[in-house]
XYZ file of C-alpha atoms in Angstrom:
212
model
C 238.062 162.680 117.095
C 241.440 161.118 116.050
C 244.290 163.465 116.385
C 241.948 166.053 115.484
C 244.085 169.340 114.821
C 246.616 167.754 112.983
C 244.151 165.354 111.007
C 242.390 168.974 109.940
C 245.926 170.081 108.571
C 246.353 166.678 106.440
C 243.171 167.878 104.895
C 244.836 170.934 103.840
C 248.248 169.513 103.115
C 247.444 166.035 101.785
C 250.989 165.440 101.071
C 252.098 165.548 104.682
C 249.798 161.906 105.154
C 251.605 159.460 107.040
C 254.728 161.575 108.026
C 255.312 163.032 111.448
C 253.595 166.287 111.766
C 253.276 168.466 115.092
C 250.818 171.560 115.390
C 252.253 174.066 118.006
C 253.899 177.509 118.351
C 252.597 180.357 116.187
C 249.130 180.980 114.488
C 248.301 180.627 110.857
C 247.047 183.802 109.517
C 245.093 184.629 106.268
C 247.861 186.444 105.084
C 250.412 183.396 105.346
C 247.819 181.283 103.582
C 247.417 183.843 100.818
C 251.162 184.158 100.419
C 251.687 180.279 100.221
C 249.012 179.852 97.781
C 250.554 182.847 95.579
C 253.713 181.175 95.615
C 252.778 177.375 95.078
C 249.424 177.542 93.542
C 247.714 175.665 96.319
C 248.556 174.441 99.661
C 248.326 170.720 98.251
C 251.186 171.678 96.004
C 254.031 172.667 98.662
C 256.914 170.635 98.238
C 257.828 168.671 101.353
C 261.042 171.178 101.334
C 259.248 174.130 101.865
C 257.705 172.878 105.241
C 259.315 174.047 108.641
C 260.977 171.220 110.505
C 260.877 170.534 114.049
C 264.532 170.389 114.298
C 265.193 174.054 113.885
C 262.613 175.351 116.634
C 263.618 177.608 119.041
C 261.221 178.894 121.688
C 258.855 178.078 124.446
C 255.988 176.670 122.504
C 254.110 173.578 123.389
C 252.450 170.980 120.959
C 248.922 171.107 120.497
C 248.582 167.768 118.971
C 250.703 165.563 116.794
C 249.838 162.958 114.058
C 250.313 159.326 115.120
C 253.276 159.065 113.147
C 255.078 161.507 115.139
C 253.701 160.147 118.242
C 255.885 156.901 117.521
C 258.652 158.895 118.505
C 257.168 159.921 122.119
C 256.017 163.356 120.856
C 252.786 163.937 122.434
C 250.434 167.130 123.565
C 251.398 169.760 126.037
C 254.957 169.056 125.193
C 257.558 171.471 124.614
C 258.406 171.718 121.385
C 262.337 171.717 121.977
C 262.002 168.742 124.001
C 259.942 167.043 121.212
C 262.766 168.627 118.485
C 264.868 166.589 119.922
C 262.953 163.135 119.871
C 261.951 163.780 116.347
C 263.602 166.945 114.491
C 262.377 165.665 111.525
C 258.798 165.956 111.983
C 257.019 168.949 110.026
C 255.962 171.921 112.541
C 252.728 173.442 111.500
C 251.267 176.752 112.987
C 247.881 176.564 114.802
C 244.774 177.613 113.115
C 242.018 177.548 115.714
C 239.272 179.013 113.273
C 239.513 176.263 111.046
C 239.532 173.769 114.128
C 236.342 175.629 115.276
C 234.782 175.213 111.836
C 235.333 171.578 111.585
C 234.232 170.881 114.936
C 230.834 172.457 114.197
C 230.752 170.520 111.588
C 231.239 167.051 112.979
C 228.898 167.797 116.001
C 225.960 168.757 113.449
C 226.304 165.514 111.904
C 226.046 163.597 115.328
C 223.172 165.630 116.474
C 221.048 164.600 113.225
C 221.816 160.904 114.213
C 221.797 161.075 118.178
C 220.245 164.350 119.262
C 221.093 164.252 122.987
C 224.962 165.285 123.094
C 226.946 166.609 125.923
C 229.769 169.057 124.156
C 233.244 168.501 126.058
C 235.696 170.735 124.025
C 236.226 171.386 120.390
C 237.286 167.555 119.386
C 235.020 165.503 121.976
C 231.449 164.777 122.925
C 229.290 162.600 124.813
C 226.293 160.945 123.285
C 223.197 159.157 124.514
C 222.522 156.344 122.904
C 219.526 155.361 124.873
C 216.746 156.216 122.311
C 218.627 157.021 119.403
C 218.186 154.881 116.077
C 220.442 151.936 116.650
C 221.693 152.909 119.830
C 220.774 149.654 121.644
C 221.714 147.266 118.603
C 224.684 144.844 119.332
C 225.456 147.290 122.396
C 225.573 150.389 120.446
C 228.031 148.994 117.510
C 225.353 149.706 114.775
C 225.009 153.270 115.702
C 228.649 153.769 116.361
C 229.597 152.496 112.849
C 226.895 154.922 111.446
C 228.248 157.791 112.937
C 231.938 157.264 112.106
C 230.866 156.812 108.215
C 228.608 159.832 108.440
C 231.013 162.102 110.213
C 234.057 160.736 107.586
C 231.537 161.652 104.706
C 230.788 165.006 105.870
C 234.539 166.104 106.872
C 236.899 163.409 105.860
C 237.921 163.059 109.536
C 238.095 160.131 111.682
C 236.707 159.538 115.044
C 236.987 156.770 117.644
C 233.951 155.826 119.808
C 233.818 154.249 123.097
C 230.214 152.841 124.342
C 229.360 151.868 127.787
C 226.864 152.197 130.694
C 228.444 155.645 132.056
C 230.620 158.567 130.585
C 233.452 157.670 133.018
C 233.552 154.206 131.305
C 233.069 155.266 127.694
C 235.713 158.314 127.721
C 238.106 155.380 128.858
C 236.791 153.119 125.954
C 237.190 155.747 123.448
C 241.044 155.216 123.815
C 241.001 151.695 123.625
C 241.269 151.329 119.719
C 242.341 154.544 118.714
C 242.461 155.682 115.640
C 239.072 155.106 114.022
C 238.155 152.355 116.522
C 235.152 151.521 118.396
C 234.982 149.720 121.955
C 232.265 148.387 123.586
C 232.309 147.737 127.586
C 229.432 145.583 129.082
C 229.099 145.803 132.994
C 230.754 142.301 132.962
C 233.623 143.590 130.859
C 234.828 145.459 133.906
C 236.771 142.766 135.293
C 239.071 142.169 132.428
C 239.145 145.302 130.286
C 238.745 147.818 132.935
C 240.133 146.949 136.543
C 243.627 145.881 135.173
C 244.243 149.345 133.632
C 246.703 151.856 135.545
C 244.832 154.636 137.387
C 246.508 157.375 135.128
C 243.636 156.071 132.436
C 240.858 157.483 134.482
C 239.847 160.779 133.386
C 241.311 163.412 135.760
C 243.644 161.328 137.255
C 247.257 162.117 136.510
C 250.967 163.603 138.093
C 249.083 166.479 139.537
C 246.220 164.391 140.816
C 246.675 160.790 142.120
């Protein structure tokens, strides 16, 4: 899913679309929601001036995720909020609402299973799907089914996703990052030398500063 937590929050706060938004720090509670609705009528009607800004944050919290507009400033997941505040102080800071994210996670996975029943759950915002025998899974190298999945997920949830199709899970995971957001990338065996081999090692899932 594309910037999953942040995208779910933008459904609740459409006035924040295209703005730098960071999710992290405290948790969002039903009491907070009730208070905000009582004050503004609905969360969608909250004025921009009413949102907390990242520049005023003090603490040891970390970013869970950020919108693509925030990522343009170098802000990213697992970064300390105070460091992010130096990079993008104007970003809106929203609390985490795991119950809401889990609900949307279940919804998008139900959509996938209806079209491609063989699914491996890899967390709240990511799955592996076996296209082998699914309807449309072999058309244009999987392009047809990937497009149907994107359209169905968006229709059911209002959320976008990026899909990588490849001969194995490692390559599919890498391909899913090629054209974000709302992208589809097909990697054929003959594409390895051109599309995969030139990539830095850190692009391989599981390899990074702690394992290299």
